[in-house]
PDB file of C-alpha atoms and ligand atoms in Angstrom:
ATOM      1  CA  MET A   3      23.846  27.990  -4.239  1.00 98.00           C
ATOM      2  CA  LYS A   4      24.921  25.151  -6.515  1.00 98.00           C
ATOM      3  CA  VAL A   5      22.220  23.471  -8.575  1.00 98.00           C
ATOM      4  CA  ILE A   6      23.297  19.889  -9.268  1.00 98.00           C
ATOM      5  CA  ARG A   7      21.479  17.490 -11.561  1.00 98.00           C
ATOM      6  CA  THR A   8      23.692  14.397 -11.555  1.00 98.00           C
ATOM      7  CA  VAL A   9      24.348  11.839  -8.834  1.00 98.00           C
ATOM      8  CA  GLU A  10      28.073  11.976  -9.563  1.00 98.00           C
ATOM      9  CA  GLY A  11      28.117  15.774  -9.236  1.00 98.00           C
ATOM     10  CA  LEU A  12      26.218  15.561  -5.967  1.00 98.00           C
ATOM     11  CA  LYS A  13      28.565  12.937  -4.497  1.00 98.00           C
ATOM     12  CA  THR A  14      31.632  14.954  -5.497  1.00 98.00           C
ATOM     13  CA  GLU A  15      30.344  18.195  -4.046  1.00 98.00           C
ATOM     14  CA  VAL A  16      29.097  16.734  -0.755  1.00 98.00           C
ATOM     15  CA  GLY A  17      32.194  14.527  -0.534  1.00 97.00           C
ATOM     16  CA  LYS A  18      34.373  17.666  -0.392  1.00 97.00           C
ATOM     17  CA  ALA A  19      32.359  18.976   2.552  1.00 97.00           C
ATOM     18  CA  ARG A  20      32.536  15.712   4.448  1.00 96.00           C
ATOM     19  CA  GLU A  21      36.277  15.378   3.832  1.00 97.00           C
ATOM     20  CA  ALA A  22      36.698  18.837   5.322  1.00 98.00           C
ATOM     21  CA  GLY A  23      34.945  17.513   8.455  1.00 98.00           C
ATOM     22  CA  LEU A  24      31.806  19.584   7.922  1.00 98.00           C
ATOM     23  CA  SER A  25      28.347  18.447   9.041  1.00 98.00           C
ATOM     24  CA  VAL A  26      25.761  18.009   6.300  1.00 98.00           C
ATOM     25  CA  GLY A  27      22.003  18.546   6.722  1.00 98.00           C
ATOM     26  CA  LEU A  28      19.701  17.051   4.096  1.00 99.00           C
ATOM     27  CA  VAL A  29      16.125  18.187   3.453  1.00 99.00           C
ATOM     28  CA  PRO A  30      14.428  15.790   1.014  1.00 98.00           C
ATOM     29  CA  THR A  31      11.456  17.393  -0.810  1.00 98.00           C
ATOM     30  CA  MET A  32       9.283  16.892  -3.843  1.00 97.00           C
ATOM     31  CA  GLY A  33       9.366  20.619  -4.626  1.00 97.00           C
ATOM     32  CA  ALA A  34       6.373  22.997  -4.865  1.00 95.00           C
ATOM     33  CA  LEU A  35       7.975  24.493  -1.787  1.00 97.00           C
ATOM     34  CA  HIS A  36       6.080  26.405   0.864  1.00 96.00           C
ATOM     35  CA  ALA A  37       6.770  27.835   4.315  1.00 97.00           C
ATOM     36  CA  GLY A  38       6.630  24.312   5.799  1.00 97.00           C
ATOM     37  CA  HIS A  39       9.600  23.191   3.706  1.00 98.00           C
ATOM     38  CA  LEU A  40      11.398  26.443   4.444  1.00 98.00           C
ATOM     39  CA  SER A  41      11.043  25.809   8.179  1.00 98.00           C
ATOM     40  CA  LEU A  42      12.901  22.498   7.660  1.00 98.00           C
ATOM     41  CA  VAL A  43      15.591  24.317   5.688  1.00 98.00           C
ATOM     42  CA  GLU A  44      15.899  26.956   8.403  1.00 98.00           C
ATOM     43  CA  ARG A  45      16.377  24.270  11.054  1.00 98.00           C
ATOM     44  CA  ALA A  46      18.913  22.441   8.873  1.00 98.00           C
ATOM     45  CA  ARG A  47      20.723  25.744   8.283  1.00 98.00           C
ATOM     46  CA  ALA A  48      20.954  26.402  12.023  1.00 98.00           C
ATOM     47  CA  GLU A  49      22.258  22.914  12.861  1.00 98.00           C
ATOM     48  CA  ASN A  50      24.686  22.074  10.018  1.00 98.00           C
ATOM     49  CA  ASP A  51      27.677  23.516   8.159  1.00 98.00           C
ATOM     50  CA  VAL A  52      26.335  22.533   4.743  1.00 98.00           C
ATOM     51  CA  VAL A  53      22.679  22.294   3.705  1.00 98.00           C
ATOM     52  CA  VAL A  54      21.558  20.093   0.827  1.00 98.00           C
ATOM     53  CA  VAL A  55      17.954  20.122  -0.438  1.00 98.00           C
ATOM     54  CA  SER A  56      16.687  17.558  -2.923  1.00 98.00           C
ATOM     55  CA  VAL A  57      13.782  18.464  -5.206  1.00 98.00           C
ATOM     56  CA  PHE A  58      12.499  15.339  -6.879  1.00 98.00           C
ATOM     57  CA  VAL A  59       8.956  14.124  -7.522  1.00 98.00           C
ATOM     58  CA  ASN A  60       9.593  10.460  -6.840  1.00 98.00           C
ATOM     59  CA  PRO A  61       7.458   8.296  -9.142  1.00 98.00           C
ATOM     60  CA  THR A  62       7.912   5.078  -7.150  1.00 98.00           C
ATOM     61  CA  GLN A  63       5.928   6.419  -4.193  1.00 98.00           C
ATOM     62  CA  PHE A  64       2.829   7.310  -6.228  1.00 96.00           C
ATOM     63  CA  ASN A  65       0.352   4.462  -6.388  1.00 90.00           C
ATOM     64  CA  ASN A  66      -2.070   6.677  -8.334  1.00 90.00           C
ATOM     65  CA  PRO A  67      -0.831   7.842 -11.789  1.00 94.00           C
ATOM     66  CA  ALA A  68      -3.261  10.801 -11.803  1.00 91.00           C
ATOM     67  CA  ASP A  69      -1.780  12.033  -8.509  1.00 89.00           C
ATOM     68  CA  LEU A  70       1.725  11.837 -10.006  1.00 94.00           C
ATOM     69  CA  ALA A  71       0.617  13.639 -13.186  1.00 94.00           C
ATOM     70  CA  THR A  72      -1.058  16.493 -11.295  1.00 89.00           C
ATOM     71  CA  TYR A  73       1.595  16.890  -8.590  1.00 91.00           C
ATOM     72  CA  PRO A  74       2.662  20.567  -8.779  1.00 91.00           C
ATOM     73  CA  ARG A  75       6.094  21.248 -10.282  1.00 94.00           C
ATOM     74  CA  THR A  76       7.566  24.720  -9.733  1.00 95.00           C
ATOM     75  CA  GLU A  77      11.312  24.320 -10.236  1.00 96.00           C
ATOM     76  CA  GLU A  78      12.229  27.956 -10.864  1.00 97.00           C
ATOM     77  CA  ALA A  79      10.289  29.325  -7.927  1.00 97.00           C
ATOM     78  CA  ASP A  80      11.745  26.531  -5.740  1.00 98.00           C
ATOM     79  CA  SER A  81      15.313  27.487  -6.734  1.00 98.00           C
ATOM     80  CA  ARG A  82      14.705  31.125  -5.891  1.00 98.00           C
ATOM     81  CA  LEU A  83      13.269  30.277  -2.469  1.00 98.00           C
ATOM     82  CA  LEU A  84      16.111  27.893  -1.625  1.00 98.00           C
ATOM     83  CA  ASP A  85      18.751  30.374  -2.716  1.00 98.00           C
ATOM     84  CA  ALA A  86      17.182  33.054  -0.529  1.00 98.00           C
ATOM     85  CA  ALA A  87      17.065  30.577   2.383  1.00 98.00           C
ATOM     86  CA  GLY A  88      20.840  30.130   2.252  1.00 98.00           C
ATOM     87  CA  VAL A  89      20.913  26.563   0.901  1.00 98.00           C
ATOM     88  CA  ASP A  90      24.338  25.430  -0.322  1.00 98.00           C
ATOM     89  CA  ILE A  91      23.371  22.644  -2.714  1.00 98.00           C
ATOM     90  CA  VAL A  92      20.099  21.843  -4.434  1.00 98.00           C
ATOM     91  CA  PHE A  93      19.831  18.449  -6.118  1.00 98.00           C
ATOM     92  CA  MET A  94      17.287  18.476  -8.971  1.00 98.00           C
ATOM     93  CA  PRO A  95      17.736  15.252 -10.926  1.00 98.00           C
ATOM     94  CA  THR A  96      15.656  13.662 -13.669  1.00 98.00           C
ATOM     95  CA  VAL A  97      13.853  10.367 -13.086  1.00 98.00           C
ATOM     96  CA  GLU A  98      16.413   8.586 -15.332  1.00 98.00           C
ATOM     97  CA  GLU A  99      19.275   9.966 -13.264  1.00 98.00           C
ATOM     98  CA  VAL A 100      17.848   8.599 -10.021  1.00 98.00           C
ATOM     99  CA  TYR A 101      16.508   5.364 -11.501  1.00 98.00           C
ATOM    100  CA  PRO A 102      18.801   4.333 -14.399  1.00 98.00           C
ATOM    101  CA  GLU A 103      17.284   0.897 -13.769  1.00 98.00           C
ATOM    102  CA  PRO A 104      14.015   0.072 -12.027  1.00 97.00           C
ATOM    103  CA  ASP A 105      14.463  -0.090  -8.266  1.00 98.00           C
ATOM    104  CA  THR A 106      13.330  -3.583  -7.317  1.00 98.00           C
ATOM    105  CA  ARG A 107      14.246  -3.358  -3.648  1.00 98.00           C
ATOM    106  CA  VAL A 108      11.479  -4.409  -1.286  1.00 98.00           C
ATOM    107  CA  PHE A 109      11.915  -3.171   2.276  1.00 98.00           C
ATOM    108  CA  ASN A 110      10.636  -5.205   5.189  1.00 98.00           C
ATOM    109  CA  LEU A 111       9.071  -2.160   6.821  1.00 98.00           C
ATOM    110  CA  GLY A 112       6.797  -4.178   9.094  1.00 98.00           C
ATOM    111  CA  PRO A 113       3.737  -3.031  11.067  1.00 98.00           C
ATOM    112  CA  VAL A 114       4.513   0.730  10.996  1.00 98.00           C
ATOM    113  CA  ALA A 115       3.945   0.672   7.236  1.00 98.00           C
ATOM    114  CA  GLU A 116       0.908  -1.607   7.177  1.00 98.00           C
ATOM    115  CA  VAL A 117      -1.767   0.721   8.576  1.00 98.00           C
ATOM    116  CA  MET A 118      -3.319   4.032   7.438  1.00 98.00           C
ATOM    117  CA  GLU A 119      -1.288   5.393   4.474  1.00 98.00           C
ATOM    118  CA  GLY A 120       0.310   1.973   4.022  1.00 98.00           C
ATOM    119  CA  LYS A 121      -3.088   0.332   3.721  1.00 97.00           C
ATOM    120  CA  MET A 122      -4.677   3.028   1.525  1.00 97.00           C
ATOM    121  CA  ARG A 123      -1.675   3.510  -0.763  1.00 96.00           C
ATOM    122  CA  PRO A 124      -0.133   0.089  -1.440  1.00 96.00           C
ATOM    123  CA  GLY A 125       3.552   0.398  -2.347  1.00 97.00           C
ATOM    124  CA  HIS A 126       3.731   4.048  -1.272  1.00 98.00           C
ATOM    125  CA  PHE A 127       6.019   3.548   1.697  1.00 98.00           C
ATOM    126  CA  ASN A 128       8.258   1.124  -0.163  1.00 98.00           C
ATOM    127  CA  GLY A 129       8.719   3.903  -2.750  1.00 98.00           C
ATOM    128  CA  VAL A 130       9.487   6.415   0.009  1.00 98.00           C
ATOM    129  CA  ALA A 131      12.048   3.984   1.489  1.00 98.00           C
ATOM    130  CA  GLN A 132      13.615   3.542  -1.973  1.00 98.00           C
ATOM    131  CA  ILE A 133      14.115   7.235  -2.653  1.00 98.00           C
ATOM    132  CA  VAL A 134      15.078   8.273   0.867  1.00 99.00           C
ATOM    133  CA  SER A 135      17.624   5.450   1.166  1.00 99.00           C
ATOM    134  CA  LYS A 136      19.068   6.396  -2.250  1.00 98.00           C
ATOM    135  CA  LEU A 137      19.391  10.024  -1.111  1.00 98.00           C
ATOM    136  CA  PHE A 138      21.015   8.929   2.140  1.00 98.00           C
ATOM    137  CA  TYR A 139      23.556   6.802   0.235  1.00 98.00           C
ATOM    138  CA  MET A 140      24.298   9.663  -2.175  1.00 98.00           C
ATOM    139  CA  VAL A 141      24.589  12.445   0.400  1.00 98.00           C
ATOM    140  CA  GLU A 142      25.578  10.549   3.582  1.00 98.00           C
ATOM    141  CA  PRO A 143      24.047  13.352   5.642  1.00 98.00           C
ATOM    142  CA  THR A 144      24.787  13.942   9.310  1.00 98.00           C
ATOM    143  CA  ARG A 145      21.113  14.831   9.839  1.00 98.00           C
ATOM    144  CA  ALA A 146      17.965  14.639   7.713  1.00 99.00           C
ATOM    145  CA  TYR A 147      14.858  16.744   8.264  1.00 99.00           C
ATOM    146  CA  PHE A 148      11.221  15.665   7.884  1.00 98.00           C
ATOM    147  CA  GLY A 149       7.937  17.398   8.715  1.00 98.00           C
ATOM    148  CA  GLU A 150       5.491  15.865  11.185  1.00 98.00           C
ATOM    149  CA  LYS A 151       2.559  16.429   8.842  1.00 98.00           C
ATOM    150  CA  ASP A 152       3.633  13.094   7.365  1.00 98.00           C
ATOM    151  CA  PHE A 153       3.744  11.562  10.822  1.00 98.00           C
ATOM    152  CA  GLN A 154       3.678   7.931   9.692  1.00 98.00           C
ATOM    153  CA  GLN A 155       6.318   8.587   7.047  1.00 98.00           C
ATOM    154  CA  ILE A 156       8.808   9.531   9.782  1.00 98.00           C
ATOM    155  CA  ALA A 157       8.201   6.205  11.567  1.00 98.00           C
ATOM    156  CA  VAL A 158       8.698   4.375   8.267  1.00 98.00           C
ATOM    157  CA  ILE A 159      11.921   6.250   7.494  1.00 98.00           C
ATOM    158  CA  LYS A 160      13.275   5.455  10.962  1.00 98.00           C
ATOM    159  CA  ARG A 161      12.509   1.795  10.337  1.00 98.00           C
ATOM    160  CA  MET A 162      14.265   1.907   6.930  1.00 98.00           C
ATOM    161  CA  VAL A 163      17.322   3.541   8.548  1.00 98.00           C
ATOM    162  CA  GLU A 164      17.390   0.784  11.162  1.00 98.00           C
ATOM    163  CA  LEU A 165      17.037  -1.957   8.527  1.00 98.00           C
ATOM    164  CA  GLU A 166      19.782  -0.496   6.332  1.00 98.00           C
ATOM    165  CA  GLY A 167      22.045   0.393   9.272  1.00 98.00           C
ATOM    166  CA  ILE A 168      22.459   3.972   8.024  1.00 98.00           C
ATOM    167  CA  ASP A 169      24.221   6.399  10.345  1.00 98.00           C
ATOM    168  CA  VAL A 170      22.003   9.514  10.198  1.00 98.00           C
ATOM    169  CA  GLU A 171      20.040  11.520  12.728  1.00 98.00           C
ATOM    170  CA  ILE A 172      16.381  11.865  11.752  1.00 98.00           C
ATOM    171  CA  VAL A 173      15.115  15.272  12.864  1.00 98.00           C
ATOM    172  CA  GLU A 174      11.345  15.611  13.257  1.00 98.00           C
ATOM    173  CA  CYS A 175       9.992  19.111  12.688  1.00 98.00           C
ATOM    174  CA  PRO A 176       6.582  20.484  13.748  1.00 98.00           C
ATOM    175  CA  ILE A 177       3.721  20.990  11.281  1.00 98.00           C
ATOM    176  CA  CYS A 178       3.490  24.497   9.773  1.00 98.00           C
ATOM    177  CA  ARG A 179      -0.033  25.849   9.498  1.00 98.00           C
ATOM    178  CA  ALA A 180      -1.696  28.739   7.691  1.00 98.00           C
ATOM    179  CA  ASP A 181      -3.235  31.393   9.968  1.00 98.00           C
ATOM    180  CA  ASP A 182      -6.573  29.607   9.705  1.00 98.00           C
ATOM    181  CA  GLY A 183      -5.031  26.308  10.851  1.00 98.00           C
ATOM    182  CA  LEU A 184      -4.793  24.424   7.556  1.00 98.00           C
ATOM    183  CA  ALA A 185      -1.606  22.324   7.494  1.00 98.00           C
ATOM    184  CA  LEU A 186       0.672  23.636   4.737  1.00 98.00           C
ATOM    185  CA  SER A 187       0.935  21.188   1.842  1.00 96.00           C
ATOM    186  CA  SER A 188       2.029  21.366  -1.780  1.00 92.00           C
ATOM    187  CA  ARG A 189      -1.396  19.945  -2.628  1.00 92.00           C
ATOM    188  CA  ASN A 190      -3.235  22.994  -1.169  1.00 95.00           C
ATOM    189  CA  VAL A 191      -2.716  24.908  -4.440  1.00 92.00           C
ATOM    190  CA  ARG A 192      -5.090  22.431  -6.090  1.00 93.00           C
ATOM    191  CA  LEU A 193      -8.003  23.407  -3.808  1.00 97.00           C
ATOM    192  CA  SER A 194     -10.723  25.616  -5.305  1.00 98.00           C
ATOM    193  CA  ALA A 195     -11.526  28.833  -3.406  1.00 98.00           C
ATOM    194  CA  GLU A 196     -14.534  27.128  -1.852  1.00 97.00           C
ATOM    195  CA  GLN A 197     -12.569  24.012  -0.848  1.00 98.00           C
ATOM    196  CA  ARG A 198      -9.787  26.174   0.568  1.00 98.00           C
ATOM    197  CA  ALA A 199     -12.333  28.022   2.699  1.00 98.00           C
ATOM    198  CA  ARG A 200     -13.673  24.736   4.104  1.00 97.00           C
ATOM    199  CA  ALA A 201     -10.348  22.915   4.552  1.00 98.00           C
ATOM    200  CA  PRO A 202      -9.402  24.609   7.893  1.00 98.00           C
ATOM    201  CA  ARG A 203     -12.309  22.707   9.442  1.00 98.00           C
ATOM    202  CA  ILE A 204     -10.054  19.667   9.443  1.00 98.00           C
ATOM    203  CA  TYR A 205      -7.696  21.181  12.019  1.00 98.00           C
ATOM    204  CA  LYS A 206     -10.571  22.812  13.910  1.00 98.00           C
ATOM    205  CA  THR A 207     -12.161  19.375  14.309  1.00 98.00           C
ATOM    206  CA  LEU A 208      -8.847  17.820  15.347  1.00 98.00           C
ATOM    207  CA  CYS A 209      -8.498  20.494  18.059  1.00 98.00           C
ATOM    208  CA  ARG A 210     -12.015  19.664  19.241  1.00 98.00           C
ATOM    209  CA  ALA A 211     -10.962  16.015  19.379  1.00 98.00           C
ATOM    210  CA  ALA A 212      -7.985  16.892  21.604  1.00 97.00           C
ATOM    211  CA  GLU A 213     -10.254  18.856  23.951  1.00 96.00           C
ATOM    212  CA  MET A 214     -12.815  16.064  24.055  1.00 96.00           C
ATOM    213  CA  SER A 215     -10.247  13.316  24.683  1.00 95.00           C
ATOM    214  CA  GLY A 216     -10.163  13.888  28.468  1.00 92.00           C
ATOM    215  CA  ASN A 217     -13.789  12.753  28.807  1.00 94.00           C
ATOM    216  CA  ALA A 218     -14.370  10.447  25.870  1.00 97.00           C
ATOM    217  CA  SER A 219     -13.212   7.072  24.617  1.00 97.00           C
ATOM    218  CA  ILE A 220     -11.051   6.627  21.535  1.00 98.00           C
ATOM    219  CA  ALA A 221     -14.035   5.224  19.630  1.00 98.00           C
ATOM    220  CA  GLU A 222     -16.140   8.287  20.539  1.00 98.00           C
ATOM    221  CA  VAL A 223     -13.436  10.719  19.475  1.00 98.00           C
ATOM    222  CA  GLU A 224     -12.870   8.876  16.182  1.00 98.00           C
ATOM    223  CA  LYS A 225     -16.619   8.917  15.486  1.00 98.00           C
ATOM    224  CA  MET A 226     -16.987  12.625  16.279  1.00 98.00           C
ATOM    225  CA  VAL A 227     -14.148  13.590  13.904  1.00 98.00           C
ATOM    226  CA  THR A 228     -15.347  11.346  11.072  1.00 98.00           C
ATOM    227  CA  ASP A 229     -19.011  12.364  11.386  1.00 98.00           C
ATOM    228  CA  THR A 230     -18.246  16.100  11.707  1.00 98.00           C
ATOM    229  CA  LEU A 231     -16.068  16.225   8.605  1.00 98.00           C
ATOM    230  CA  ASN A 232     -18.219  13.903   6.513  1.00 98.00           C
ATOM    231  CA  ALA A 233     -21.121  16.283   7.176  1.00 98.00           C
ATOM    232  CA  GLU A 234     -19.192  19.050   5.362  1.00 97.00           C
ATOM    233  CA  GLU A 235     -20.145  19.431   1.721  1.00 96.00           C
ATOM    234  CA  GLY A 236     -17.481  18.049  -0.624  1.00 96.00           C
ATOM    235  CA  MET A 237     -15.418  16.465   2.162  1.00 98.00           C
ATOM    236  CA  GLU A 238     -14.916  12.772   2.743  1.00 98.00           C
ATOM    237  CA  VAL A 239     -12.793  11.251   5.463  1.00 98.00           C
ATOM    238  CA  GLU A 240     -10.730   8.329   4.199  1.00 98.00           C
ATOM    239  CA  TYR A 241      -9.584   7.428   7.708  1.00 98.00           C
ATOM    240  CA  PHE A 242      -9.149   8.996  11.094  1.00 98.00           C
ATOM    241  CA  THR A 243      -7.217   6.633  13.347  1.00 98.00           C
ATOM    242  CA  ILE A 244      -5.768   7.185  16.786  1.00 98.00           C
ATOM    243  CA  VAL A 245      -2.456   5.351  17.023  1.00 98.00           C
ATOM    244  CA  ASP A 246       0.588   5.002  19.246  1.00 97.00           C
ATOM    245  CA  THR A 247       3.152   7.665  18.254  1.00 97.00           C
ATOM    246  CA  LYS A 248       5.970   5.111  18.060  1.00 96.00           C
ATOM    247  CA  THR A 249       4.428   1.880  16.737  1.00 97.00           C
ATOM    248  CA  MET A 250       1.689   3.477  14.581  1.00 98.00           C
ATOM    249  CA  GLN A 251      -0.646   0.736  15.772  1.00 98.00           C
ATOM    250  CA  PRO A 252      -4.304   1.689  16.339  1.00 98.00           C
ATOM    251  CA  LEU A 253      -5.236   2.121  19.998  1.00 98.00           C
ATOM    252  CA  ALA A 254      -8.454   0.910  21.584  1.00 97.00           C
ATOM    253  CA  GLU A 255      -7.788   2.702  24.886  1.00 96.00           C
ATOM    254  CA  TRP A 256      -5.896   5.873  25.781  1.00 97.00           C
ATOM    255  CA  PRO A 257      -2.364   4.745  26.664  1.00 95.00           C
ATOM    256  CA  GLU A 258      -1.110   4.890  30.247  1.00 91.00           C
ATOM    257  CA  LYS A 259       2.442   4.976  28.959  1.00 88.00           C
ATOM    258  CA  GLY A 260       3.431   6.390  25.606  1.00 84.00           C
ATOM    259  CA  GLU A 261       1.517   8.909  23.537  1.00 96.00           C
ATOM    260  CA  ALA A 262      -1.371   8.936  21.108  1.00 98.00           C
ATOM    261  CA  VAL A 263      -1.679  10.772  17.798  1.00 98.00           C
ATOM    262  CA  GLY A 264      -4.771  11.002  15.611  1.00 98.00           C
ATOM    263  CA  CYS A 265      -3.927  10.743  11.908  1.00 98.00           C
ATOM    264  CA  ILE A 266      -6.420  11.821   9.300  1.00 98.00           C
ATOM    265  CA  THR A 267      -6.798  11.779   5.539  1.00 98.00           C
ATOM    266  CA  VAL A 268      -9.636  13.759   4.022  1.00 98.00           C
ATOM    267  CA  TYR A 269     -10.635  14.174   0.407  1.00 98.00           C
ATOM    268  CA  CYS A 270     -11.666  17.747  -0.424  1.00 98.00           C
ATOM    269  CA  GLY A 271     -13.144  17.017  -3.816  1.00 96.00           C
ATOM    270  CA  ASP A 272     -10.299  15.101  -5.458  1.00 93.00           C
ATOM    271  CA  VAL A 273      -7.561  16.700  -3.362  1.00 94.00           C
ATOM    272  CA  ARG A 274      -6.233  14.353  -0.690  1.00 95.00           C
ATOM    273  CA  LEU A 275      -5.198  16.207   2.461  1.00 97.00           C
ATOM    274  CA  ILE A 276      -3.499  14.730   5.504  1.00 98.00           C
ATOM    275  CA  ASP A 277      -3.061  16.079   8.999  1.00 98.00           C
ATOM    276  CA  ASN A 278      -2.656  14.862  12.571  1.00 98.00           C
ATOM    277  CA  ILE A 279      -2.920  15.893  16.188  1.00 98.00           C
ATOM    278  CA  ARG A 280      -1.148  14.655  19.297  1.00 97.00           C
ATOM    279  CA  PHE A 281      -3.378  13.971  22.277  1.00 96.00           C
ATOM    280  CA  PRO A 282      -2.502  15.229  25.740  1.00 86.00           C
ATOM    281  CA  LYS A 283      -0.942  12.556  27.986  1.00 82.00           C
ATOM    282  CA  LYS A 284      -3.417  10.946  30.419  1.00 73.00           C
TER     283      LYS A 284
HETATM  284  O1  LIG B 304       7.537  13.956   2.165  1.00 74.53           O
HETATM  285  C1  LIG B 304       7.883  14.061   0.968  1.00 74.53           C
HETATM  286  O2  LIG B 304       7.824  15.137   0.366  1.00 74.53           O
HETATM  287  C2  LIG B 304       8.410  12.837   0.251  1.00 74.53           C
HETATM  288  O3  LIG B 304       7.725  11.699   0.659  1.00 74.53           O
HETATM  289  C3  LIG B 304       9.929  12.653   0.390  1.00 74.53           C
HETATM  290  C4  LIG B 304      10.328  12.374   1.828  1.00 74.53           C
HETATM  291  C5  LIG B 304      10.650  13.889  -0.123  1.00 74.53           C
HETATM  292  C6  LIG B 304      10.377  11.453  -0.449  1.00 74.53           C
HETATM  293  O4  LIG B 304      10.084  11.631  -1.805  1.00 74.53           O
END
């Protein structure tokens, strides 16, 4: 596995692969890798000749400086895991390398980026669009892999790709969960033992919501989830919103066409966890 730290080095190395007619799979990450990331790498490995993983904690997508400062950084362990997973190239740049000048681009991401995470974290999705577009221009991947835990992020990235006219296939990969149901996240390491023990209740409640959805309205399901989790000590729901899987717009009624997904953000103490569940079609 080649560890590359410069944009020029990355372009040269990937350029050779593309010139040889090889397909390139890109897995963008912010490091602190876990089995969820490795499932993306495994899929990329199976579907491409060359696999590139980027490990970069992107400052422009953090609207909260404390979140950026405490984001886990585990470069050596990440390298070992990626090497063992058969990755060809890992790109681990510095902030200065990626942003020699401030990125002033503002993307017209539209309604998909205005609700939920977009509303709670102003500027977050613009930052995601900045870094992901930069990576796409550097690597020119055939396919890029993203986890469905960040469900809204995938919709935003698809919109950015459409706006920029980038030729890449966006591959959506299912959420990886711990045995007790907690969605795997780099932030889970920040949970205390007590918070970690409570956190699986998020998914348990989402499963209850899916079961209940056949006989209840959207408003009733949203209320049940919010009330149940807010009743847990040390947990606070920031939002639980049932939206259309494509437009990300909140739904008032279960859709006759299309599909619904319930997206949630919960604070466990000061750790912000996100998750989602798709609802069965009516
Ligand atoms: O999902 C993430 O880890 C990040 O938002 C991404 C896509 C790597 C961009 O920094």
